[in-house]
Amino acid sequence: MSTPLRFLMVLLSAISITHAEVNQKTETPKKEAVNAETPPPAAVSTVSIDDLSGFESYPKQVQSLVQSALALTRLGLSYLHGSHEPNKGGMDCSGTVYHVLQFQGLTDVPRQSDEMCQWVEKKTQLHLTPTAIAFDHAEFMNLKPGDLLFWTNTMETKRKLPVTHVMIYLGKLKKSGKRVVFGASDGRSFEGLRRSGVSVFDFHLPKAESTSKFHGYGTAPGLLPATSPVVVVVSKPGEEVRKATVAETKPKTSSSPVKQPASKPVSVKKRTPPPPPKSAVEKTLDRAVDSVRRFFK
């Protein structure tokens, strides 16, 4: 092979190698497929029942509810939209509450937050808070641990009742007296730290300028034994107002049997029946006796 031809072949090989290296450097690397169901990292907080003021006086059903809720905050669960199953690694707000209430045996609990709100309103009592701007407002006087809490318009919605968020009220912390809640969120805080996932959160009311509003609260139907409705009672003018159940407002009746005065025995006179009519022989005998008596008089 002549020298010019050999030179030409070497030159073509060099150009081919250089072109391949340029293509390898400029090719865009492929991104790894992302699993849409993989939850984002969790950043959660928890407390113990010893941190809650008056926990020992909670009804036993509420104690069980709070304990099962706090157990979930120790699993590192993320906020995962559309999930109500811890084994998926995360749950959303209504899915978390749904899971906890189902665990307590409330099988008729709805899945969506707006449906839960209507469920409470229909079967127990929903306490609305349209004017309250602080927890010392009269509209919060019935709030108790274990109650479901409802917010509206925390996101865009076309629901007829715009309730879009639900959590569970845990009570107050012993050390600070601050109110705390349980649920799932991506953005709420606890003790100044932004949290994401199934966690304990500070209970704050939305600011006045916020589009989100706190809607109301109420006890989950079936969680507690049925009780008589509470009414306000004032016995006398100027007397202190007190609460009582309907049963307490009814007049008290003695449980012992009432003794009736002893009745006097009534004497009944017996009538002597008339003698049977006499026969003709007896009548003749009587006339004869009468005649003898008149003769000897």
mmCIF file of C-alpha atoms in Angstrom:
data_model
loop_
_atom_site.group_PDB
_atom_site.id
_atom_site.type_symbol
_atom_site.label_atom_id
_atom_site.label_comp_id
_atom_site.label_asym_id
_atom_site.label_seq_id
_atom_site.Cartn_x
_atom_site.Cartn_y
_atom_site.Cartn_z
ATOM 1 C CA MET A 1 0.000 0.000 0.000
ATOM 2 C CA SER A 2 1.409 3.378 -1.048
ATOM 3 C CA THR A 3 2.262 5.989 1.571
ATOM 4 C CA PRO A 4 -0.439 8.527 0.480
ATOM 5 C CA LEU A 5 -3.161 5.901 0.695
ATOM 6 C CA ARG A 6 -2.027 4.757 4.149
ATOM 7 C CA PHE A 7 -2.051 8.389 5.341
ATOM 8 C CA LEU A 8 -5.583 8.886 4.021
ATOM 9 C CA MET A 9 -6.897 5.818 5.899
ATOM 10 C CA VAL A 10 -5.315 6.946 9.195
ATOM 11 C CA LEU A 11 -6.840 10.399 8.730
ATOM 12 C CA LEU A 12 -10.348 8.965 8.162
ATOM 13 C CA SER A 13 -10.046 6.751 11.276
ATOM 14 C CA ALA A 14 -9.039 9.739 13.412
ATOM 15 C CA ILE A 15 -11.994 11.785 12.162
ATOM 16 C CA SER A 16 -14.417 8.902 12.949
ATOM 17 C CA ILE A 17 -13.097 8.464 16.496
ATOM 18 C CA THR A 18 -13.271 12.213 17.194
ATOM 19 C CA HIS A 19 -16.895 12.403 15.937
ATOM 20 C CA ALA A 20 -17.919 9.487 18.196
ATOM 21 C CA GLU A 21 -16.336 11.164 21.242
ATOM 22 C CA VAL A 22 -18.142 14.459 20.506
ATOM 23 C CA ASN A 23 -21.532 12.691 20.229
ATOM 24 C CA GLN A 24 -20.908 10.870 23.514
ATOM 25 C CA LYS A 25 -20.124 14.126 25.317
ATOM 26 C CA THR A 26 -23.109 16.074 23.914
ATOM 27 C CA GLU A 27 -25.764 13.327 24.395
ATOM 28 C CA THR A 28 -28.314 14.227 27.119
ATOM 29 C CA PRO A 29 -28.329 11.581 29.883
ATOM 30 C CA LYS A 30 -31.701 9.903 30.492
ATOM 31 C CA LYS A 31 -33.437 10.632 33.809
ATOM 32 C CA GLU A 32 -34.458 7.733 36.028
ATOM 33 C CA ALA A 33 -38.190 7.072 36.112
ATOM 34 C CA VAL A 34 -39.795 8.465 39.258
ATOM 35 C CA ASN A 35 -42.392 6.367 41.025
ATOM 36 C CA ALA A 36 -45.428 8.627 41.459
ATOM 37 C CA GLU A 37 -46.453 6.696 44.599
ATOM 38 C CA THR A 38 -43.113 7.187 46.352
ATOM 39 C CA PRO A 39 -43.776 9.566 49.285
ATOM 40 C CA PRO A 40 -41.535 12.580 49.848
ATOM 41 C CA PRO A 41 -39.250 12.647 52.902
ATOM 42 C CA ALA A 42 -41.061 13.077 56.218
ATOM 43 C CA ALA A 43 -40.288 15.695 58.858
ATOM 44 C CA VAL A 44 -42.556 14.901 61.805
ATOM 45 C CA SER A 45 -42.841 15.533 65.543
ATOM 46 C CA THR A 46 -44.479 13.661 68.382
ATOM 47 C CA VAL A 47 -45.356 13.952 72.066
ATOM 48 C CA SER A 48 -46.207 11.431 74.761
ATOM 49 C CA ILE A 49 -49.430 11.107 76.717
ATOM 50 C CA ASP A 50 -47.498 12.375 79.749
ATOM 51 C CA ASP A 51 -47.023 15.684 77.921
ATOM 52 C CA LEU A 52 -50.785 16.248 77.649
ATOM 53 C CA SER A 53 -52.503 18.098 80.469
ATOM 54 C CA GLY A 54 -55.248 16.066 82.153
ATOM 55 C CA PHE A 55 -54.856 13.025 79.904
ATOM 56 C CA GLU A 56 -55.764 10.710 82.788
ATOM 57 C CA SER A 57 -59.217 12.343 82.975
ATOM 58 C CA TYR A 58 -59.972 11.868 79.262
ATOM 59 C CA PRO A 59 -62.762 9.344 78.571
ATOM 60 C CA LYS A 60 -61.239 5.918 77.942
ATOM 61 C CA GLN A 61 -62.403 5.994 74.304
ATOM 62 C CA VAL A 62 -60.599 9.317 73.764
ATOM 63 C CA GLN A 63 -57.486 7.983 75.515
ATOM 64 C CA SER A 64 -57.429 5.079 73.061
ATOM 65 C CA LEU A 65 -57.925 7.443 70.110
ATOM 66 C CA VAL A 66 -55.084 9.731 71.208
ATOM 67 C CA GLN A 67 -52.709 6.847 71.903
ATOM 68 C CA SER A 68 -53.282 5.258 68.496
ATOM 69 C CA ALA A 69 -52.821 8.664 66.835
ATOM 70 C CA LEU A 70 -49.522 9.321 68.625
ATOM 71 C CA ALA A 71 -48.312 5.840 67.658
ATOM 72 C CA LEU A 72 -48.596 6.841 63.984
ATOM 73 C CA THR A 73 -46.453 9.944 64.560
ATOM 74 C CA ARG A 74 -43.537 7.676 65.505
ATOM 75 C CA LEU A 75 -43.511 5.811 62.170
ATOM 76 C CA GLY A 76 -41.983 8.583 60.052
ATOM 77 C CA LEU A 77 -44.948 8.691 57.667
ATOM 78 C CA SER A 78 -44.927 11.310 54.904
ATOM 79 C CA TYR A 79 -47.775 13.352 53.468
ATOM 80 C CA LEU A 80 -49.052 11.259 50.555
ATOM 81 C CA HIS A 81 -52.123 12.495 48.701
ATOM 82 C CA GLY A 82 -54.869 9.925 48.218
ATOM 83 C CA SER A 83 -53.547 7.428 50.775
ATOM 84 C CA HIS A 84 -55.124 6.191 53.999
ATOM 85 C CA GLU A 85 -52.759 3.243 54.473
ATOM 86 C CA PRO A 86 -49.590 3.567 56.599
ATOM 87 C CA ASN A 87 -47.944 0.683 54.720
ATOM 88 C CA LYS A 88 -47.664 2.976 51.689
ATOM 89 C CA GLY A 89 -45.271 5.183 53.630
ATOM 90 C CA GLY A 90 -47.631 8.128 54.011
ATOM 91 C CA MET A 91 -51.216 9.392 54.163
ATOM 92 C CA ASP A 92 -53.142 12.604 53.490
ATOM 93 C CA CYS A 93 -55.142 14.561 56.087
ATOM 94 C CA SER A 94 -58.536 12.895 55.727
ATOM 95 C CA GLY A 95 -56.909 9.509 55.098
ATOM 96 C CA THR A 96 -55.051 9.788 58.410
ATOM 97 C CA VAL A 97 -58.190 10.639 60.390
ATOM 98 C CA TYR A 98 -60.133 7.961 58.503
ATOM 99 C CA HIS A 99 -57.505 5.337 59.400
ATOM 100 C CA VAL A 100 -57.461 6.259 63.105
ATOM 101 C CA LEU A 101 -61.252 6.285 63.449
ATOM 102 C CA GLN A 102 -61.564 2.992 61.578
ATOM 103 C CA PHE A 103 -59.028 1.546 64.029
ATOM 104 C CA GLN A 104 -61.351 2.635 66.860
ATOM 105 C CA GLY A 105 -64.169 0.603 65.319
ATOM 106 C CA LEU A 106 -66.067 3.443 63.621
ATOM 107 C CA THR A 107 -66.775 1.649 60.370
ATOM 108 C CA ASP A 108 -69.205 4.232 58.974
ATOM 109 C CA VAL A 109 -66.711 7.105 58.903
ATOM 110 C CA PRO A 110 -66.561 8.798 55.454
ATOM 111 C CA ARG A 111 -63.277 9.180 53.561
ATOM 112 C CA GLN A 112 -63.368 12.885 52.550
ATOM 113 C CA SER A 113 -63.037 15.798 54.980
ATOM 114 C CA ASP A 114 -66.228 17.537 53.791
ATOM 115 C CA GLU A 115 -68.192 14.301 54.168
ATOM 116 C CA MET A 116 -66.751 13.830 57.658
ATOM 117 C CA CYS A 117 -67.957 17.312 58.573
ATOM 118 C CA GLN A 118 -71.485 16.537 57.357
ATOM 119 C CA TRP A 119 -71.321 13.196 59.198
ATOM 120 C CA VAL A 120 -70.582 14.986 62.487
ATOM 121 C CA GLU A 121 -73.266 17.612 61.869
ATOM 122 C CA LYS A 122 -75.900 14.973 61.140
ATOM 123 C CA LYS A 123 -75.139 12.419 63.860
ATOM 124 C CA THR A 124 -73.643 14.337 66.805
ATOM 125 C CA GLN A 125 -73.188 18.106 66.885
ATOM 126 C CA LEU A 126 -71.043 20.424 64.787
ATOM 127 C CA HIS A 127 -69.914 23.535 66.659
ATOM 128 C CA LEU A 128 -69.389 26.332 64.130
ATOM 129 C CA THR A 129 -66.921 29.153 64.782
ATOM 130 C CA PRO A 130 -67.840 31.926 62.309
ATOM 131 C CA THR A 131 -66.751 34.857 64.511
ATOM 132 C CA ALA A 132 -64.067 33.368 66.773
ATOM 133 C CA ILE A 133 -60.583 34.849 66.377
ATOM 134 C CA ALA A 134 -59.106 33.269 69.529
ATOM 135 C CA PHE A 135 -59.622 30.153 71.625
ATOM 136 C CA ASP A 136 -61.075 32.099 74.553
ATOM 137 C CA HIS A 137 -64.110 32.954 72.412
ATOM 138 C CA ALA A 138 -67.441 31.456 73.534
ATOM 139 C CA GLU A 139 -67.640 29.460 70.287
ATOM 140 C CA PHE A 140 -64.779 27.280 71.567
ATOM 141 C CA MET A 141 -66.288 26.577 74.988
ATOM 142 C CA ASN A 142 -67.328 23.044 73.957
ATOM 143 C CA LEU A 143 -63.981 22.029 72.431
ATOM 144 C CA LYS A 144 -62.581 18.872 74.033
ATOM 145 C CA PRO A 145 -59.780 16.374 73.295
ATOM 146 C CA GLY A 146 -60.658 13.868 70.600
ATOM 147 C CA ASP A 147 -62.853 16.302 68.640
ATOM 148 C CA LEU A 148 -62.533 16.492 64.857
ATOM 149 C CA LEU A 149 -61.389 19.897 63.541
ATOM 150 C CA PHE A 150 -62.410 21.244 60.141
ATOM 151 C CA TRP A 151 -60.954 23.961 57.879
ATOM 152 C CA THR A 152 -62.315 25.397 54.628
ATOM 153 C CA ASN A 153 -60.515 26.501 51.467
ATOM 154 C CA THR A 154 -57.042 25.275 52.376
ATOM 155 C CA MET A 155 -56.839 24.465 48.665
ATOM 156 C CA GLU A 156 -58.930 25.165 45.584
ATOM 157 C CA THR A 157 -62.095 23.107 45.587
ATOM 158 C CA LYS A 158 -65.435 22.775 43.820
ATOM 159 C CA ARG A 159 -67.091 21.029 46.743
ATOM 160 C CA LYS A 160 -70.508 22.322 47.783
ATOM 161 C CA LEU A 161 -69.261 22.439 51.376
ATOM 162 C CA PRO A 162 -65.702 23.766 50.950
ATOM 163 C CA VAL A 163 -64.209 21.820 53.865
ATOM 164 C CA THR A 164 -60.802 20.664 52.657
ATOM 165 C CA HIS A 165 -58.828 19.813 55.804
ATOM 166 C CA VAL A 166 -59.452 17.778 58.967
ATOM 167 C CA MET A 167 -57.405 16.989 62.078
ATOM 168 C CA ILE A 168 -57.922 15.688 65.636
ATOM 169 C CA TYR A 169 -57.633 17.865 68.731
ATOM 170 C CA LEU A 170 -55.212 16.360 71.291
ATOM 171 C CA GLY A 171 -55.511 18.915 74.098
ATOM 172 C CA LYS A 172 -53.001 21.210 75.816
ATOM 173 C CA LEU A 173 -49.332 20.637 76.607
ATOM 174 C CA LYS A 174 -48.507 20.609 80.327
ATOM 175 C CA LYS A 175 -45.391 22.766 80.046
ATOM 176 C CA SER A 176 -46.556 25.522 77.723
ATOM 177 C CA GLY A 177 -50.348 25.302 77.831
ATOM 178 C CA LYS A 178 -50.373 25.435 74.032
ATOM 179 C CA ARG A 179 -53.009 23.511 72.122
ATOM 180 C CA VAL A 180 -51.845 20.711 69.834
ATOM 181 C CA VAL A 181 -53.470 18.657 67.083
ATOM 182 C CA PHE A 182 -52.797 15.424 65.221
ATOM 183 C CA GLY A 183 -53.045 14.770 61.513
ATOM 184 C CA ALA A 184 -51.221 14.940 58.204
ATOM 185 C CA SER A 185 -50.007 18.136 56.578
ATOM 186 C CA ASP A 186 -47.278 19.487 54.356
ATOM 187 C CA GLY A 187 -46.409 22.893 55.732
ATOM 188 C CA ARG A 188 -47.870 23.298 59.215
ATOM 189 C CA SER A 189 -45.509 23.704 62.152
ATOM 190 C CA PHE A 190 -44.799 22.399 65.634
ATOM 191 C CA GLU A 191 -42.884 24.517 68.141
ATOM 192 C CA GLY A 192 -41.657 26.775 65.350
ATOM 193 C CA LEU A 193 -40.449 24.009 63.033
ATOM 194 C CA ARG A 194 -42.061 23.353 59.664
ATOM 195 C CA ARG A 195 -43.402 19.795 59.583
ATOM 196 C CA SER A 196 -44.438 17.479 56.744
ATOM 197 C CA GLY A 197 -46.201 14.163 57.200
ATOM 198 C CA VAL A 198 -48.252 12.437 59.881
ATOM 199 C CA SER A 199 -47.331 14.456 62.918
ATOM 200 C CA VAL A 200 -48.272 16.538 65.933
ATOM 201 C CA PHE A 201 -48.817 20.210 65.076
ATOM 202 C CA ASP A 202 -49.513 23.452 66.892
ATOM 203 C CA PHE A 203 -53.176 24.436 66.771
ATOM 204 C CA HIS A 204 -53.344 27.890 65.201
ATOM 205 C CA LEU A 205 -56.342 29.721 63.771
ATOM 206 C CA PRO A 206 -55.908 31.183 60.259
ATOM 207 C CA LYS A 207 -55.108 34.874 59.998
ATOM 208 C CA ALA A 208 -57.970 37.224 59.174
ATOM 209 C CA GLU A 209 -56.640 37.948 55.693
ATOM 210 C CA SER A 210 -56.222 34.251 54.828
ATOM 211 C CA THR A 211 -58.599 32.594 52.362
ATOM 212 C CA SER A 212 -58.544 29.532 54.608
ATOM 213 C CA LYS A 213 -60.930 29.613 57.573
ATOM 214 C CA PHE A 214 -61.463 27.418 60.604
ATOM 215 C CA HIS A 215 -64.967 26.023 60.087
ATOM 216 C CA GLY A 216 -65.841 24.157 63.286
ATOM 217 C CA TYR A 217 -65.413 21.065 65.427
ATOM 218 C CA GLY A 218 -67.342 18.141 66.866
ATOM 219 C CA THR A 219 -67.160 14.631 68.305
ATOM 220 C CA ALA A 220 -66.926 11.696 65.910
ATOM 221 C CA PRO A 221 -70.256 9.809 65.920
ATOM 222 C CA GLY A 222 -70.010 6.562 67.861
ATOM 223 C CA LEU A 223 -66.784 7.416 69.663
ATOM 224 C CA LEU A 224 -68.457 8.144 73.004
ATOM 225 C CA PRO A 225 -71.553 6.614 74.625
ATOM 226 C CA ALA A 226 -74.759 8.510 73.925
ATOM 227 C CA THR A 227 -75.623 11.112 76.567
ATOM 228 C CA SER A 228 -78.607 13.335 77.241
ATOM 229 C CA PRO A 229 -78.506 16.752 75.518
ATOM 230 C CA VAL A 230 -77.211 19.614 77.679
ATOM 231 C CA VAL A 231 -79.530 22.529 78.386
ATOM 232 C CA VAL A 232 -79.004 25.797 80.251
ATOM 233 C CA VAL A 233 -80.935 26.019 83.505
ATOM 234 C CA VAL A 234 -81.761 29.095 85.625
ATOM 235 C CA SER A 235 -83.940 28.304 88.627
ATOM 236 C CA LYS A 236 -84.499 31.845 89.900
ATOM 237 C CA PRO A 237 -83.908 35.350 88.531
ATOM 238 C CA GLY A 238 -80.341 36.425 89.240
ATOM 239 C CA GLU A 239 -79.204 32.894 89.981
ATOM 240 C CA GLU A 240 -75.997 31.640 88.365
ATOM 241 C CA VAL A 241 -76.474 29.930 85.018
ATOM 242 C CA ARG A 242 -75.605 26.257 85.109
ATOM 243 C CA LYS A 243 -75.630 23.326 82.719
ATOM 244 C CA ALA A 244 -77.687 20.226 83.208
ATOM 245 C CA THR A 245 -78.853 17.275 81.188
ATOM 246 C CA VAL A 246 -82.478 16.849 80.231
ATOM 247 C CA ALA A 247 -82.770 14.019 82.754
ATOM 248 C CA GLU A 248 -81.541 16.312 85.548
ATOM 249 C CA THR A 249 -84.183 18.932 84.798
ATOM 250 C CA LYS A 250 -87.093 16.543 85.307
ATOM 251 C CA PRO A 251 -88.841 16.614 88.719
ATOM 252 C CA LYS A 252 -87.394 14.079 91.099
ATOM 253 C CA THR A 253 -89.676 11.262 92.122
ATOM 254 C CA SER A 254 -89.245 9.013 95.131
ATOM 255 C CA SER A 255 -88.038 5.544 94.302
ATOM 256 C CA SER A 256 -89.752 4.041 97.401
ATOM 257 C CA PRO A 257 -93.390 3.003 97.052
ATOM 258 C CA VAL A 258 -95.937 5.497 98.380
ATOM 259 C CA LYS A 259 -97.887 4.180 101.363
ATOM 260 C CA GLN A 260 -101.645 4.458 101.019
ATOM 261 C CA PRO A 261 -103.736 5.143 104.188
ATOM 262 C CA ALA A 262 -105.336 2.026 105.585
ATOM 263 C CA SER A 263 -109.001 1.798 104.685
ATOM 264 C CA LYS A 264 -111.620 0.979 107.333
ATOM 265 C CA PRO A 265 -113.451 -2.310 106.917
ATOM 266 C CA VAL A 266 -116.974 -1.845 105.627
ATOM 267 C CA SER A 267 -119.618 -3.829 107.487
ATOM 268 C CA VAL A 268 -122.166 -5.481 105.310
ATOM 269 C CA LYS A 269 -125.549 -6.421 106.857
ATOM 270 C CA LYS A 270 -126.802 -9.769 105.772
ATOM 271 C CA ARG A 271 -130.479 -9.946 104.921
ATOM 272 C CA THR A 272 -132.457 -12.928 106.193
ATOM 273 C CA PRO A 273 -134.236 -14.595 103.317
ATOM 274 C CA PRO A 274 -138.084 -14.754 103.642
ATOM 275 C CA PRO A 275 -139.557 -18.075 104.800
ATOM 276 C CA PRO A 276 -140.974 -20.317 102.136
ATOM 277 C CA PRO A 277 -144.795 -20.165 101.658
ATOM 278 C CA LYS A 278 -146.852 -22.528 103.904
ATOM 279 C CA SER A 279 -148.851 -25.348 102.505
ATOM 280 C CA ALA A 280 -152.685 -25.679 102.911
ATOM 281 C CA VAL A 281 -152.244 -28.274 105.657
ATOM 282 C CA GLU A 282 -149.869 -25.984 107.591
ATOM 283 C CA LYS A 283 -152.337 -23.113 107.229
ATOM 284 C CA THR A 284 -155.243 -25.277 108.564
ATOM 285 C CA LEU A 285 -153.074 -26.392 111.479
ATOM 286 C CA ASP A 286 -152.179 -22.804 112.307
ATOM 287 C CA ARG A 287 -155.891 -21.794 112.345
ATOM 288 C CA ALA A 288 -156.676 -24.653 114.697
ATOM 289 C CA VAL A 289 -153.892 -23.634 117.078
ATOM 290 C CA ASP A 290 -155.130 -20.053 117.055
ATOM 291 C CA SER A 291 -158.697 -21.212 117.896
ATOM 292 C CA VAL A 292 -157.450 -23.242 120.913
ATOM 293 C CA ARG A 293 -155.415 -20.253 122.151
ATOM 294 C CA ARG A 294 -158.479 -17.945 121.952
ATOM 295 C CA PHE A 295 -160.634 -20.508 123.792
ATOM 296 C CA PHE A 296 -158.303 -20.649 126.805
ATOM 297 C CA LYS A 297 -157.823 -16.845 127.079
#
